Short mmCIF file of N, CA, C and O in Angstrom, two decimals:
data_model
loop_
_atom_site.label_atom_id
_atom_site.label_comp_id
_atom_site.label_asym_id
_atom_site.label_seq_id
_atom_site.Cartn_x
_atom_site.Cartn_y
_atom_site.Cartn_z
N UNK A 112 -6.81 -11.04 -7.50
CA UNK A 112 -8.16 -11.46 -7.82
C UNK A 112 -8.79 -10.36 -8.65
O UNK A 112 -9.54 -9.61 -8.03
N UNK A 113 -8.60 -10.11 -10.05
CA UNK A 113 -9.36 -9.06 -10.70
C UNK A 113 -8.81 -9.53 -12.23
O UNK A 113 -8.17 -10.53 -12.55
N UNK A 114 -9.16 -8.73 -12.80
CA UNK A 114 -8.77 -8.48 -14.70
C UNK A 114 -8.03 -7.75 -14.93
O UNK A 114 -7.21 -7.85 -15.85
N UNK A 115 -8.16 -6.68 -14.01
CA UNK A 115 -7.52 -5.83 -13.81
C UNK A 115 -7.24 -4.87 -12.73
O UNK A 115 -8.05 -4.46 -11.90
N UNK A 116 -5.71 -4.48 -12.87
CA UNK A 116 -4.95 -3.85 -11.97
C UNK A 116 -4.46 -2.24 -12.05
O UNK A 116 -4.05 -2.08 -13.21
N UNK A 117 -4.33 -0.95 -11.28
CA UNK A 117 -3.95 0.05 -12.03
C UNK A 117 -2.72 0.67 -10.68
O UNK A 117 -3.10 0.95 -9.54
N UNK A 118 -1.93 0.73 -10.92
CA UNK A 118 -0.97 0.92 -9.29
C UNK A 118 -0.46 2.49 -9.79
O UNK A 118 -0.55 3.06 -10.88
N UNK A 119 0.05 2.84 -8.60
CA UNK A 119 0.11 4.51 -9.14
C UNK A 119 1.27 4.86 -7.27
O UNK A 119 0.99 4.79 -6.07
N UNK A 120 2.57 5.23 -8.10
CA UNK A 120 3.67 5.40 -7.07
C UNK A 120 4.06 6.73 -7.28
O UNK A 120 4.40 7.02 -8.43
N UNK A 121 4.09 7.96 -6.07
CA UNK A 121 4.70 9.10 -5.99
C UNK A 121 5.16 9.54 -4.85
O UNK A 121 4.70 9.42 -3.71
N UNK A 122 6.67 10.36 -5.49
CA UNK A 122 7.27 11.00 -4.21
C UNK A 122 6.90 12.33 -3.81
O UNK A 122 7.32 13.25 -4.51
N UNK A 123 6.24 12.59 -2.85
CA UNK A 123 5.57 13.64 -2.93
C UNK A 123 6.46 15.19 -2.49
O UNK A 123 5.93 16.26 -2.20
N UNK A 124 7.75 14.94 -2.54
CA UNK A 124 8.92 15.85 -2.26
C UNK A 124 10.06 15.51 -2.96
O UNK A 124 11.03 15.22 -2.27
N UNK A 125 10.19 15.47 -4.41
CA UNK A 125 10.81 15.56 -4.95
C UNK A 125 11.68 14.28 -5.15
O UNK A 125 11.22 13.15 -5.04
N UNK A 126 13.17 14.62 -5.51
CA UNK A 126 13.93 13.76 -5.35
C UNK A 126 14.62 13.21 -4.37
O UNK A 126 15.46 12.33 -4.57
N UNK A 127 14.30 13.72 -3.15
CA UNK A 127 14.75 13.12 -1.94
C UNK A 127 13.56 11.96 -1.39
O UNK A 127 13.80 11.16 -0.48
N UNK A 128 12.57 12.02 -1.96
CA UNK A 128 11.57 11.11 -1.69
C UNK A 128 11.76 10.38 -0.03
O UNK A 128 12.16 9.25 0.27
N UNK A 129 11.39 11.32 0.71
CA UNK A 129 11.09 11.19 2.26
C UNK A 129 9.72 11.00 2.48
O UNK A 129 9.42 10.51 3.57
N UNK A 130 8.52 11.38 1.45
CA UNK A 130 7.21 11.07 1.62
C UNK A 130 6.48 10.56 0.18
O UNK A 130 6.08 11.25 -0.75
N UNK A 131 6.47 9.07 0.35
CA UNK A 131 6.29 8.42 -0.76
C UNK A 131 4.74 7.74 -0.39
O UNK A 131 4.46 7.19 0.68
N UNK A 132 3.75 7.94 -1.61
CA UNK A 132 2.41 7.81 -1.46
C UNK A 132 2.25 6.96 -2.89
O UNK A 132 2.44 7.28 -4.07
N UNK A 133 1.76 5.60 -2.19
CA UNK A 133 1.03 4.50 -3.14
C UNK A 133 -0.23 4.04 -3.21
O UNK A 133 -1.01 4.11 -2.26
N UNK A 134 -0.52 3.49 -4.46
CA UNK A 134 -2.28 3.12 -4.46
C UNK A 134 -1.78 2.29 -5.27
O UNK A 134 -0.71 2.21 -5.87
N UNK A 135 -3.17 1.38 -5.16
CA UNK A 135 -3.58 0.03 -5.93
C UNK A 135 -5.20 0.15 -6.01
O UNK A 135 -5.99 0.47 -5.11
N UNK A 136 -5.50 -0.26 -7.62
CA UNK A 136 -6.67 -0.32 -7.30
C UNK A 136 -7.04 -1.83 -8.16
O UNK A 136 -6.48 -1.56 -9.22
N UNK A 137 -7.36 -2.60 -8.26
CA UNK A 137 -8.09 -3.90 -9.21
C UNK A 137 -9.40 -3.86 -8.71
O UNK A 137 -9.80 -3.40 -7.64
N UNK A 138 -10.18 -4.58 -9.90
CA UNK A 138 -11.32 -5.64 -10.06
C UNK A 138 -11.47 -6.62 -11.11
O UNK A 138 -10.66 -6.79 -12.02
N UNK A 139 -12.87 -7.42 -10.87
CA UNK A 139 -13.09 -8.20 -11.82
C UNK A 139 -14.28 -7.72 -12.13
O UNK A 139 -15.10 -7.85 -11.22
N UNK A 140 -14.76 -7.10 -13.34
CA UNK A 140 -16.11 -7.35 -13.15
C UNK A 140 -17.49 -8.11 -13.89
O UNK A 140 -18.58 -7.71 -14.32
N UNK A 141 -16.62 -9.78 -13.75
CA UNK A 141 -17.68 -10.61 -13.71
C UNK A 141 -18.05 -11.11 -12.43
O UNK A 141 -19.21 -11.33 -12.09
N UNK A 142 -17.31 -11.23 -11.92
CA UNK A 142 -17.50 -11.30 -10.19
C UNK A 142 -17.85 -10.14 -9.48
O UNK A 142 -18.10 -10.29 -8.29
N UNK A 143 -17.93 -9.02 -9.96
CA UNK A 143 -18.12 -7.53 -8.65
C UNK A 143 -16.68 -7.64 -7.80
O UNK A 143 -16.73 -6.84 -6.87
N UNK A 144 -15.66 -8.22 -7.81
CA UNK A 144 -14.77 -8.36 -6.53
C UNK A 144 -13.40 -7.91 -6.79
O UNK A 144 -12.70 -8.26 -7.74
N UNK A 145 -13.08 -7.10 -5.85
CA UNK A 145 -11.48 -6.40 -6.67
C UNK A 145 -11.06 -5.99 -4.98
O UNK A 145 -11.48 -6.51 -3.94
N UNK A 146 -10.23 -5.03 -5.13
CA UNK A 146 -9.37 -4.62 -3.69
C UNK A 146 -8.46 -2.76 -4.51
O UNK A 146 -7.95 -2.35 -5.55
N UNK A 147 -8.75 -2.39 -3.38
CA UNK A 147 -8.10 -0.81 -3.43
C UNK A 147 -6.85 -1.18 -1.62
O UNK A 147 -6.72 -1.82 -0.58
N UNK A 148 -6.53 -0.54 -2.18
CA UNK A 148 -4.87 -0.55 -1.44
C UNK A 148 -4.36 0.67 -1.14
O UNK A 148 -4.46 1.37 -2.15
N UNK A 149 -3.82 1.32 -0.17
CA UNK A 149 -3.33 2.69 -0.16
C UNK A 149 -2.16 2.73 0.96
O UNK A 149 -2.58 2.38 2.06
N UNK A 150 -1.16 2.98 0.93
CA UNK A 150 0.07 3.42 1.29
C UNK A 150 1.04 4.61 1.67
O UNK A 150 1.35 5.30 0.70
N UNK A 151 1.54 4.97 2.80
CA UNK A 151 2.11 6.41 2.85
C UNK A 151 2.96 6.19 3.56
O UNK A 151 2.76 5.71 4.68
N UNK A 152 4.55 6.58 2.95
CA UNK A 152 5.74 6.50 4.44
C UNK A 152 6.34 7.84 4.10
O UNK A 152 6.71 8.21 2.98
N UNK A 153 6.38 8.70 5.56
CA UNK A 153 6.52 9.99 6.46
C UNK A 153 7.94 9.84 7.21
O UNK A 153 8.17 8.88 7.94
N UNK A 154 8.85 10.83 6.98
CA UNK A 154 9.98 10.94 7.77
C UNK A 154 9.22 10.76 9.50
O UNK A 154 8.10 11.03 9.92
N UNK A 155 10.74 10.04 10.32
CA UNK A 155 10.39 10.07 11.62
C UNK A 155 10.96 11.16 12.25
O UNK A 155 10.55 11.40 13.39
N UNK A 156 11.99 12.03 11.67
CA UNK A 156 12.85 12.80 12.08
C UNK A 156 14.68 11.98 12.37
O UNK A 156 15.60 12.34 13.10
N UNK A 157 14.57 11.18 11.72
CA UNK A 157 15.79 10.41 11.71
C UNK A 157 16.39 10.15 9.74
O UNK A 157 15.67 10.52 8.82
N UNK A 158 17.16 9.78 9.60
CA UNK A 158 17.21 9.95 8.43
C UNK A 158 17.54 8.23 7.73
O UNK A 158 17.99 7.92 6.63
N UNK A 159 17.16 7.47 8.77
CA UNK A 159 17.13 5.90 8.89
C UNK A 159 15.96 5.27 8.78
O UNK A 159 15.84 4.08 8.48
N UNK A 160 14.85 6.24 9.09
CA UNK A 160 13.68 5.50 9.37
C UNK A 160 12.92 6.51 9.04
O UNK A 160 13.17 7.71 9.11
N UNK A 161 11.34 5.63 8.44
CA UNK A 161 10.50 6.29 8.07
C UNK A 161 9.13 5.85 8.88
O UNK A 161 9.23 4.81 9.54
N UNK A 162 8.15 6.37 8.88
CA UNK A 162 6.92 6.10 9.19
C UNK A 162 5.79 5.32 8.74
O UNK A 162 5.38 6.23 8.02
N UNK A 163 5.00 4.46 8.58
CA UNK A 163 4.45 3.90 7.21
C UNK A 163 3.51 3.25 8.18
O UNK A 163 3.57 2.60 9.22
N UNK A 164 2.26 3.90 7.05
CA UNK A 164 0.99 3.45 7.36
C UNK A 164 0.30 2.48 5.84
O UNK A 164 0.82 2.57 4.73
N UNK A 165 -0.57 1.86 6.05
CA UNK A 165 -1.23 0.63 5.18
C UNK A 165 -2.65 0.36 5.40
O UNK A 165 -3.26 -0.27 6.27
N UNK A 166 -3.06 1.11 4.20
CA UNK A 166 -4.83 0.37 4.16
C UNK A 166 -5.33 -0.50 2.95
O UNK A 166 -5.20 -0.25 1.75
N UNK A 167 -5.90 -1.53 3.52
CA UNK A 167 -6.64 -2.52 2.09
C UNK A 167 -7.51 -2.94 2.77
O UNK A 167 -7.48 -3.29 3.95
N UNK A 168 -8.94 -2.93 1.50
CA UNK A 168 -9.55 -3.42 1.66
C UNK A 168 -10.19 -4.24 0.06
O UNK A 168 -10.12 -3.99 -1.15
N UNK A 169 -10.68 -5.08 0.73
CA UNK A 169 -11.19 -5.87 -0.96
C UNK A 169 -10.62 -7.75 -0.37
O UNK A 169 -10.37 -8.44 0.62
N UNK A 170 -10.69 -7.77 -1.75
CA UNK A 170 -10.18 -9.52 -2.04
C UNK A 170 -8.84 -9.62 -2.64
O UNK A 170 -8.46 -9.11 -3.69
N UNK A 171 -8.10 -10.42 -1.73
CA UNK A 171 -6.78 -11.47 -2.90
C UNK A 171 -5.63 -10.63 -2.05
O UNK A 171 -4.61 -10.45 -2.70
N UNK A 172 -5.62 -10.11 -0.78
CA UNK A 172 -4.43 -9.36 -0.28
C UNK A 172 -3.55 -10.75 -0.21
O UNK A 172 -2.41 -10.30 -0.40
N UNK A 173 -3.45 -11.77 -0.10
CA UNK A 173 -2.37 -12.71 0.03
C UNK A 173 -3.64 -14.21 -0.72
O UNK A 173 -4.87 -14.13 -0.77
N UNK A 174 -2.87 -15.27 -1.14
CA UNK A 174 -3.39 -16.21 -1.69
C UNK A 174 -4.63 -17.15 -0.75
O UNK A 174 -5.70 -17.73 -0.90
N UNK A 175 -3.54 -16.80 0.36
CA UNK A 175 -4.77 -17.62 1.66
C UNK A 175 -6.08 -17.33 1.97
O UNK A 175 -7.01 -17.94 2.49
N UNK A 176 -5.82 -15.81 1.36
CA UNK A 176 -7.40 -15.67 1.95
C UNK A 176 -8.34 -14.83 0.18
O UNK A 176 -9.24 -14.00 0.20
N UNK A 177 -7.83 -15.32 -0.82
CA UNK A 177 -8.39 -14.67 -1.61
C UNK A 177 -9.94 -14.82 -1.90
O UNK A 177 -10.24 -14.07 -2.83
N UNK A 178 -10.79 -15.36 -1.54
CA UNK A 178 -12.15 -15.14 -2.12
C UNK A 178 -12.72 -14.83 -0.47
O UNK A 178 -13.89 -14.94 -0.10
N UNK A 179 -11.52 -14.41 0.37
CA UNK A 179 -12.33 -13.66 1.57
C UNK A 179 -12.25 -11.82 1.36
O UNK A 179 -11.23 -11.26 0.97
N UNK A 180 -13.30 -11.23 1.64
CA UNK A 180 -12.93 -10.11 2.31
C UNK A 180 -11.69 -9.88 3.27
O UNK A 180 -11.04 -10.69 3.93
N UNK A 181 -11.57 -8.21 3.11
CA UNK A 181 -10.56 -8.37 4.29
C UNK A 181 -10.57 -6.44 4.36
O UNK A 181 -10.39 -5.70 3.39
N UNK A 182 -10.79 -6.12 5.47
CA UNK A 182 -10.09 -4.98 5.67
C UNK A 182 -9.05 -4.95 6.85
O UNK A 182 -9.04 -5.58 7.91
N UNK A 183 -8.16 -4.02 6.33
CA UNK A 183 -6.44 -3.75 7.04
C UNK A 183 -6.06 -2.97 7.05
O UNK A 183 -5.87 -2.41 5.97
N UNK A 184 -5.65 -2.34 8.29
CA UNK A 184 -4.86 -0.96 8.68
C UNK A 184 -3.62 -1.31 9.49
O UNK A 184 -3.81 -1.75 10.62
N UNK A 185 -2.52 -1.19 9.10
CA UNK A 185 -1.14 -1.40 9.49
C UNK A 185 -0.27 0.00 9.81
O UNK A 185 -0.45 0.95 9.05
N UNK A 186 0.28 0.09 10.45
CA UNK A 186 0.76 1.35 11.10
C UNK A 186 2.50 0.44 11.78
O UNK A 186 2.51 -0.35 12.72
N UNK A 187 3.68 0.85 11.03
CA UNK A 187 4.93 0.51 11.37
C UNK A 187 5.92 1.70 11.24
O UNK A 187 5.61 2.89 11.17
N UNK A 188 7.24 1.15 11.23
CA UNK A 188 8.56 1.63 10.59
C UNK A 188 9.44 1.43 9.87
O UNK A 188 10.01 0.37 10.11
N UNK A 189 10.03 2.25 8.68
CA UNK A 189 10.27 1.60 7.65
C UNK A 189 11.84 1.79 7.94
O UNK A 189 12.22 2.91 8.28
N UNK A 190 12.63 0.88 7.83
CA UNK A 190 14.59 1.19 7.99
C UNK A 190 14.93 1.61 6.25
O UNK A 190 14.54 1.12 5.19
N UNK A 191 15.67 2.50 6.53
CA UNK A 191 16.54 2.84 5.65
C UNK A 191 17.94 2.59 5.40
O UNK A 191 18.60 3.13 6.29
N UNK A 192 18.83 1.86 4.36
CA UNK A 192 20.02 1.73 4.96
C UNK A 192 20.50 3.32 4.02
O UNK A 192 19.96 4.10 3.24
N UNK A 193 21.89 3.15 4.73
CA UNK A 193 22.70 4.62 4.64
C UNK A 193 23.35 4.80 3.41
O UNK A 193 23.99 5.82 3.18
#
């Protein structure tokens, strides 16, 4: 839901990329309405799995609910295969 979109992906340790940090940001602004997005997955101390947290807030996170608001905080684990 915007005109525009600007996404922005980094590994924040190099080439082993064990701590990878994402953003999203859109709007529209003939409507005022867009969504920022933010992302971070953290070693667990395993070399299979990672940590991963998720925040959005704004409009259009999935089609169902696009001209709703929405804020979201997600907190999981990410598998790695070997």
């Amino acid at each position: 839901y915007g005109d525009a979109e600007l996404r922005y992906r980094r590994c924040l340790d190099g080439n082993v990329c064990r701590h990878l940090f994402n953003g999203m940001v859109r709007g529209n602004l003939e409507t005022g309405k867009g969504a920022i997005e933010l992302s971070w997955s953290f070693p667990t101390g395993s070399e299979q799995t990672s940590w991963y947290v998720y925040l959005f807030s704004g409009y259009g996170e999935s089609l169902i609910d696009y001209n709703n608001a929405e804020n979201r905080i997600a907190i999981g684990v990410t598998l790695r295969p070997q």
